[in-house]
Amino acid sequence: MERQFWIDSWREGGSKTSFHLPAVHPHARHLLDGGFVDGARVLVPLCGKSADMPAFATRAAEVVGVELVDSAVHQFFADNGLEPEEPAPGVFRSGNLTLLHADFFRLTTADLGGPVDLVYDRACLVAFPEDMRERYVAHLTALLDPGARYFLNTLDYLPELPEPPFSVCPDRVRGYFGGHFEIEHVFDEPRPEHRMVEKFGLSRLTEHGFLLRRTATPMSVPPVPSPAAEPAAP
Ligand SMILES: C[S@@+](CC[C@H](N)C(=O)[O-])C[C@H]1O[C@@H](n2cnc3c(N)ncnc32)[C@H](O)[C@@H]1O
């Protein structure tokens, strides 16, 4: 989705920012409980004002969020009672929490201030339509060193919708990332109670979690399956 879509979403708030969850996501809790965050430099792309970031900051060496919309950045610090410093334009820091007010697609390894140990992606890959999603995959892959971990949360539902969050099935995840990552499918959770099921009349919705590890050498890539036929109107 283009820049203006997200600026408008944050301006309107309410149902337009219903992706924001007030509590720590269970998949983030899994990473915390499993020790994946301990001492790590954690990158949260497309971070919004996610409540997972302060939770990670209690255990991580550093948490770096990247967010396009400045009001989301400011809301994040205000909601958490923090007054960030701005050591450089667009860099907001409080303790070991740094939010970069930036376009993820323009982010460089230098902007990240050091190697990333763990990426946490909730509602990021699925925020983009197919063409932008492929750019996102390529850019994220290029930012990571071999050995880096990447936790990916996706939604897979029918009928597909022409707006975020887009449906991304496990085969497509393997197609996007199989060439550069080892992939472990850790959560496969049917969610009939999910708010989208009733709102859009979905026939099914499953939430997935994958733990990926960046490999040093490219691996053979399974073909990315084509998207399902025409998405249904919401
Ligand atoms: C679906 S929300 C997910 C937010 C967060 N991950 C969460 O779990 O609440 C996507 C977020 O990414 C931001 N965003 C969209 N495009 C972006 C880009 N190119 N660079 C950085 N942030 C972007 C939007 O403003 C929005 O806050």
Short mmCIF file of C-alpha atoms and ligand atoms in Angstrom, two decimals:
data_model
loop_
_atom_site.label_atom_id
_atom_site.label_comp_id
_atom_site.label_asym_id
_atom_site.label_seq_id
_atom_site.Cartn_x
_atom_site.Cartn_y
_atom_site.Cartn_z
CA MET A 1 0.00 0.00 0.00
CA GLU A 2 1.24 3.44 -0.81
CA ARG A 3 2.33 6.10 1.65
CA GLN A 4 -0.95 8.07 1.56
CA PHE A 5 -2.99 5.00 2.52
CA TRP A 6 -1.11 4.72 5.82
CA ILE A 7 -1.07 8.46 6.51
CA ASP A 8 -4.87 8.50 6.06
CA SER A 9 -5.26 5.37 8.22
CA TRP A 10 -3.37 6.93 11.15
CA ARG A 11 -5.24 10.24 10.72
CA GLU A 12 -8.63 8.50 10.83
CA GLY A 13 -7.74 5.96 13.51
CA GLY A 14 -10.58 3.75 14.82
CA SER A 15 -11.24 0.81 12.50
CA LYS A 16 -8.49 2.07 10.15
CA THR A 17 -5.87 1.24 12.78
CA SER A 18 -7.54 -1.88 14.17
CA PHE A 19 -4.27 -3.72 13.35
CA HIS A 20 -2.93 -2.14 16.55
CA LEU A 21 -3.31 -4.55 19.48
CA PRO A 22 -3.35 -3.19 23.03
CA ALA A 23 -1.55 -6.23 24.47
CA VAL A 24 1.61 -8.18 23.65
CA HIS A 25 0.92 -10.64 20.82
CA PRO A 26 1.16 -14.35 21.82
CA HIS A 27 3.79 -14.89 19.10
CA ALA A 28 5.92 -12.10 20.60
CA ARG A 29 5.42 -13.77 23.99
CA HIS A 30 6.67 -17.04 22.46
CA LEU A 31 9.87 -15.31 21.36
CA LEU A 32 10.33 -13.75 24.80
CA ASP A 33 9.67 -17.02 26.64
CA GLY A 34 11.95 -18.94 24.26
CA GLY A 35 14.92 -16.66 24.95
CA PHE A 36 15.12 -15.48 21.32
CA VAL A 37 15.06 -11.83 22.39
CA ASP A 38 17.66 -12.05 25.18
CA GLY A 39 20.56 -9.72 24.39
CA ALA A 40 19.47 -9.44 20.76
CA ARG A 41 19.30 -6.46 18.43
CA VAL A 42 15.69 -6.68 17.31
CA LEU A 43 14.34 -5.02 14.17
CA VAL A 44 10.60 -4.34 13.99
CA PRO A 45 9.83 -3.18 10.43
CA LEU A 46 6.54 -1.33 9.86
CA CYS A 47 6.27 -1.09 13.63
CA GLY A 48 3.26 1.21 14.10
CA LYS A 49 3.01 1.71 17.84
CA SER A 50 3.18 -2.00 18.62
CA ALA A 51 3.01 -3.01 22.28
CA ASP A 52 5.45 -5.80 21.46
CA MET A 53 8.35 -3.32 21.27
CA PRO A 54 8.42 -2.28 24.95
CA ALA A 55 8.07 -5.97 25.89
CA PHE A 56 11.08 -6.85 23.72
CA ALA A 57 13.02 -3.92 25.20
CA THR A 58 12.90 -5.52 28.64
CA ARG A 59 15.14 -8.33 27.36
CA ALA A 60 16.82 -7.13 24.16
CA ALA A 61 20.10 -5.26 23.76
CA GLU A 62 18.27 -2.88 21.43
CA VAL A 63 14.93 -2.64 19.67
CA VAL A 64 14.77 -0.69 16.41
CA GLY A 65 11.34 0.05 14.95
CA VAL A 66 10.77 1.56 11.51
CA GLU A 67 7.62 3.56 10.84
CA LEU A 68 6.55 5.73 7.92
CA VAL A 69 3.94 7.88 9.69
CA ASP A 70 5.20 10.42 12.20
CA SER A 71 2.00 10.52 14.28
CA ALA A 72 2.38 6.77 14.93
CA VAL A 73 5.95 7.33 16.14
CA HIS A 74 4.87 10.11 18.48
CA GLN A 75 1.85 8.16 19.73
CA PHE A 76 4.13 5.23 20.55
CA PHE A 77 6.29 7.27 22.92
CA ALA A 78 3.35 9.21 24.40
CA ASP A 79 1.32 6.03 25.03
CA ASN A 80 4.28 4.49 26.84
CA GLY A 81 4.98 7.62 28.93
CA LEU A 82 8.38 8.12 27.29
CA GLU A 83 10.03 11.34 26.16
CA PRO A 84 12.45 10.38 23.40
CA GLU A 85 15.61 12.19 22.41
CA GLU A 86 16.10 12.94 18.71
CA PRO A 87 19.87 12.51 18.23
CA ALA A 88 19.49 12.84 14.44
CA PRO A 89 16.56 13.90 12.27
CA GLY A 90 13.94 11.14 12.23
CA VAL A 91 15.72 9.07 14.91
CA PHE A 92 13.78 8.90 18.18
CA ARG A 93 15.39 7.14 21.13
CA SER A 94 14.46 6.30 24.70
CA GLY A 95 16.78 3.89 26.49
CA ASN A 96 17.27 0.84 24.26
CA LEU A 97 14.20 1.64 22.15
CA THR A 98 14.80 3.46 18.88
CA LEU A 99 12.13 4.32 16.35
CA LEU A 100 13.20 5.46 12.91
CA HIS A 101 10.69 7.69 11.17
CA ALA A 102 11.54 6.33 7.74
CA ASP A 103 10.35 4.49 4.66
CA PHE A 104 11.39 0.87 5.09
CA PHE A 105 12.19 0.61 1.37
CA ARG A 106 14.87 3.30 1.78
CA LEU A 107 16.39 1.82 4.91
CA THR A 108 20.11 0.95 4.74
CA THR A 109 22.24 -1.27 6.95
CA ALA A 110 23.96 1.92 8.16
CA ASP A 111 20.58 3.26 9.37
CA LEU A 112 20.20 0.15 11.52
CA GLY A 113 23.32 0.99 13.52
CA GLY A 114 24.64 -2.57 13.57
CA PRO A 115 23.77 -6.13 12.61
CA VAL A 116 20.27 -7.39 13.33
CA ASP A 117 19.88 -10.65 15.30
CA LEU A 118 16.11 -10.96 15.11
CA VAL A 119 13.37 -9.44 12.92
CA TYR A 120 9.82 -9.45 14.24
CA ASP A 121 7.24 -9.14 11.47
CA ARG A 122 3.62 -8.93 12.50
CA ALA A 123 1.26 -7.39 9.95
CA CYS A 124 4.17 -6.25 7.74
CA LEU A 125 4.53 -8.75 4.87
CA VAL A 126 0.72 -9.03 4.78
CA ALA A 127 0.38 -5.22 4.69
CA PHE A 128 1.52 -5.10 1.06
CA PRO A 129 -0.03 -6.22 -2.24
CA GLU A 130 1.95 -8.68 -4.36
CA ASP A 131 4.31 -6.27 -6.19
CA MET A 132 5.27 -4.36 -3.03
CA ARG A 133 5.49 -7.62 -1.08
CA GLU A 134 8.17 -8.91 -3.44
CA ARG A 135 10.12 -5.65 -3.00
CA TYR A 136 9.72 -5.96 0.76
CA VAL A 137 11.07 -9.54 0.72
CA ALA A 138 14.08 -8.53 -1.38
CA HIS A 139 14.88 -5.49 0.75
CA LEU A 140 14.53 -7.29 4.07
CA THR A 141 16.64 -10.18 2.82
CA ALA A 142 19.40 -7.76 1.77
CA LEU A 143 19.47 -6.13 5.22
CA LEU A 144 20.18 -9.39 7.07
CA ASP A 145 23.46 -11.21 7.64
CA PRO A 146 23.70 -15.02 7.58
CA GLY A 147 22.46 -16.45 10.87
CA ALA A 148 19.95 -13.66 11.51
CA ARG A 149 16.56 -14.88 12.67
CA TYR A 150 13.28 -13.62 11.28
CA PHE A 151 9.95 -14.32 12.95
CA LEU A 152 7.09 -13.91 10.49
CA ASN A 153 3.40 -13.80 11.38
CA THR A 154 0.90 -14.16 8.52
CA LEU A 155 -2.81 -14.55 7.97
CA ASP A 156 -4.20 -17.01 5.45
CA TYR A 157 -7.92 -16.70 4.70
CA LEU A 158 -10.64 -17.11 2.10
CA PRO A 159 -12.04 -15.41 0.14
CA GLU A 160 -9.03 -13.15 -0.43
CA LEU A 161 -9.53 -9.41 0.09
CA PRO A 162 -8.06 -6.60 -2.03
CA GLU A 163 -6.79 -4.66 1.00
CA PRO A 164 -4.51 -5.20 4.02
CA PRO A 165 -4.07 -7.50 5.72
CA PHE A 166 -3.64 -9.58 2.56
CA SER A 167 -3.90 -13.36 2.71
CA VAL A 168 -0.48 -15.04 2.43
CA CYS A 169 -0.47 -18.84 2.62
CA PRO A 170 2.46 -21.01 3.82
CA ASP A 171 3.36 -22.09 0.27
CA ARG A 172 3.79 -18.47 -0.70
CA VAL A 173 5.98 -17.86 2.36
CA ARG A 174 8.19 -20.74 1.24
CA GLY A 175 8.27 -19.28 -2.26
CA TYR A 176 9.26 -15.81 -1.07
CA PHE A 177 11.90 -16.85 1.44
CA GLY A 178 12.99 -20.40 0.63
CA GLY A 179 15.93 -19.21 -1.47
CA HIS A 180 17.68 -17.40 1.37
CA PHE A 181 16.25 -18.76 4.62
CA GLU A 182 15.72 -22.01 6.46
CA ILE A 183 12.04 -22.00 7.44
CA GLU A 184 10.37 -23.56 10.48
CA HIS A 185 6.58 -23.40 10.55
CA VAL A 186 5.92 -22.98 14.28
CA PHE A 187 2.28 -21.85 14.51
CA ASP A 188 -0.68 -22.98 12.39
CA GLU A 189 -3.72 -21.71 14.26
CA PRO A 190 -7.30 -21.72 12.87
CA ARG A 191 -8.90 -18.52 14.20
CA PRO A 192 -12.70 -18.66 13.63
CA GLU A 193 -13.13 -15.98 16.32
CA HIS A 194 -10.83 -13.48 14.54
CA ARG A 195 -12.54 -10.07 14.06
CA MET A 196 -12.05 -10.29 10.25
CA VAL A 197 -14.12 -13.47 9.92
CA GLU A 198 -17.40 -11.81 10.84
CA LYS A 199 -16.52 -8.38 9.45
CA PHE A 200 -15.77 -9.69 5.92
CA GLY A 201 -17.80 -12.91 5.95
CA LEU A 202 -14.69 -15.08 5.57
CA SER A 203 -15.15 -18.83 5.24
CA ARG A 204 -11.92 -19.49 7.16
CA LEU A 205 -8.90 -17.73 8.63
CA THR A 206 -5.67 -19.22 9.93
CA GLU A 207 -2.88 -17.35 11.69
CA HIS A 208 0.63 -18.63 11.07
CA GLY A 209 4.02 -18.09 12.65
CA PHE A 210 7.31 -18.97 10.96
CA LEU A 211 10.82 -18.82 12.35
CA LEU A 212 13.33 -18.26 9.58
CA ARG A 213 17.10 -18.19 9.64
CA ARG A 214 19.12 -16.38 6.96
CA THR A 215 21.47 -18.76 5.19
CA ALA A 216 24.97 -17.93 3.94
CA THR A 217 24.40 -19.38 0.48
CA PRO A 218 21.30 -19.32 -1.75
CA MET A 219 19.17 -22.46 -1.73
CA SER A 220 16.88 -23.82 -4.42
CA VAL A 221 13.68 -21.80 -4.53
CA PRO A 222 10.27 -23.43 -4.77
CA PRO A 223 8.07 -21.54 -7.28
CA VAL A 224 5.78 -18.94 -5.70
CA PRO A 225 2.22 -20.13 -6.35
CA SER A 226 0.05 -17.64 -8.22
CA PRO A 227 -2.38 -15.63 -6.16
CA ALA A 228 -5.91 -17.05 -6.06
CA ALA A 229 -8.32 -15.77 -8.70
CA GLU A 230 -9.93 -12.35 -8.42
CA PRO A 231 -10.23 -11.23 -4.80
CA ALA A 232 -13.76 -10.82 -3.54
CA ALA A 233 -15.01 -7.35 -2.72
CA PRO A 234 -14.92 -6.69 1.03
C1 LIG B 1 -0.56 -3.15 9.39
S1 LIG B 1 0.35 -1.97 10.31
C2 LIG B 1 1.28 -3.02 11.40
C3 LIG B 1 1.87 -2.29 12.58
C4 LIG B 1 2.60 -3.17 13.61
N1 LIG B 1 3.51 -4.12 12.99
C5 LIG B 1 1.64 -3.86 14.54
O1 LIG B 1 1.73 -5.09 14.69
O2 LIG B 1 0.78 -3.18 15.13
C6 LIG B 1 1.58 -1.46 9.12
C7 LIG B 1 2.38 -0.26 9.61
O3 LIG B 1 3.45 -0.02 8.71
C8 LIG B 1 3.54 1.36 8.41
N2 LIG B 1 4.14 1.42 7.07
C9 LIG B 1 3.54 1.21 5.88
N3 LIG B 1 4.40 1.31 4.86
C10 LIG B 1 5.61 1.56 5.42
C11 LIG B 1 6.92 1.76 4.89
N4 LIG B 1 7.14 1.72 3.57
N5 LIG B 1 7.93 2.00 5.75
C12 LIG B 1 7.71 2.03 7.10
N6 LIG B 1 6.48 1.87 7.66
C13 LIG B 1 5.45 1.63 6.83
C14 LIG B 1 2.12 1.87 8.53
O4 LIG B 1 2.06 3.25 8.79
C15 LIG B 1 1.58 1.04 9.70
O5 LIG B 1 1.83 1.65 10.93
#
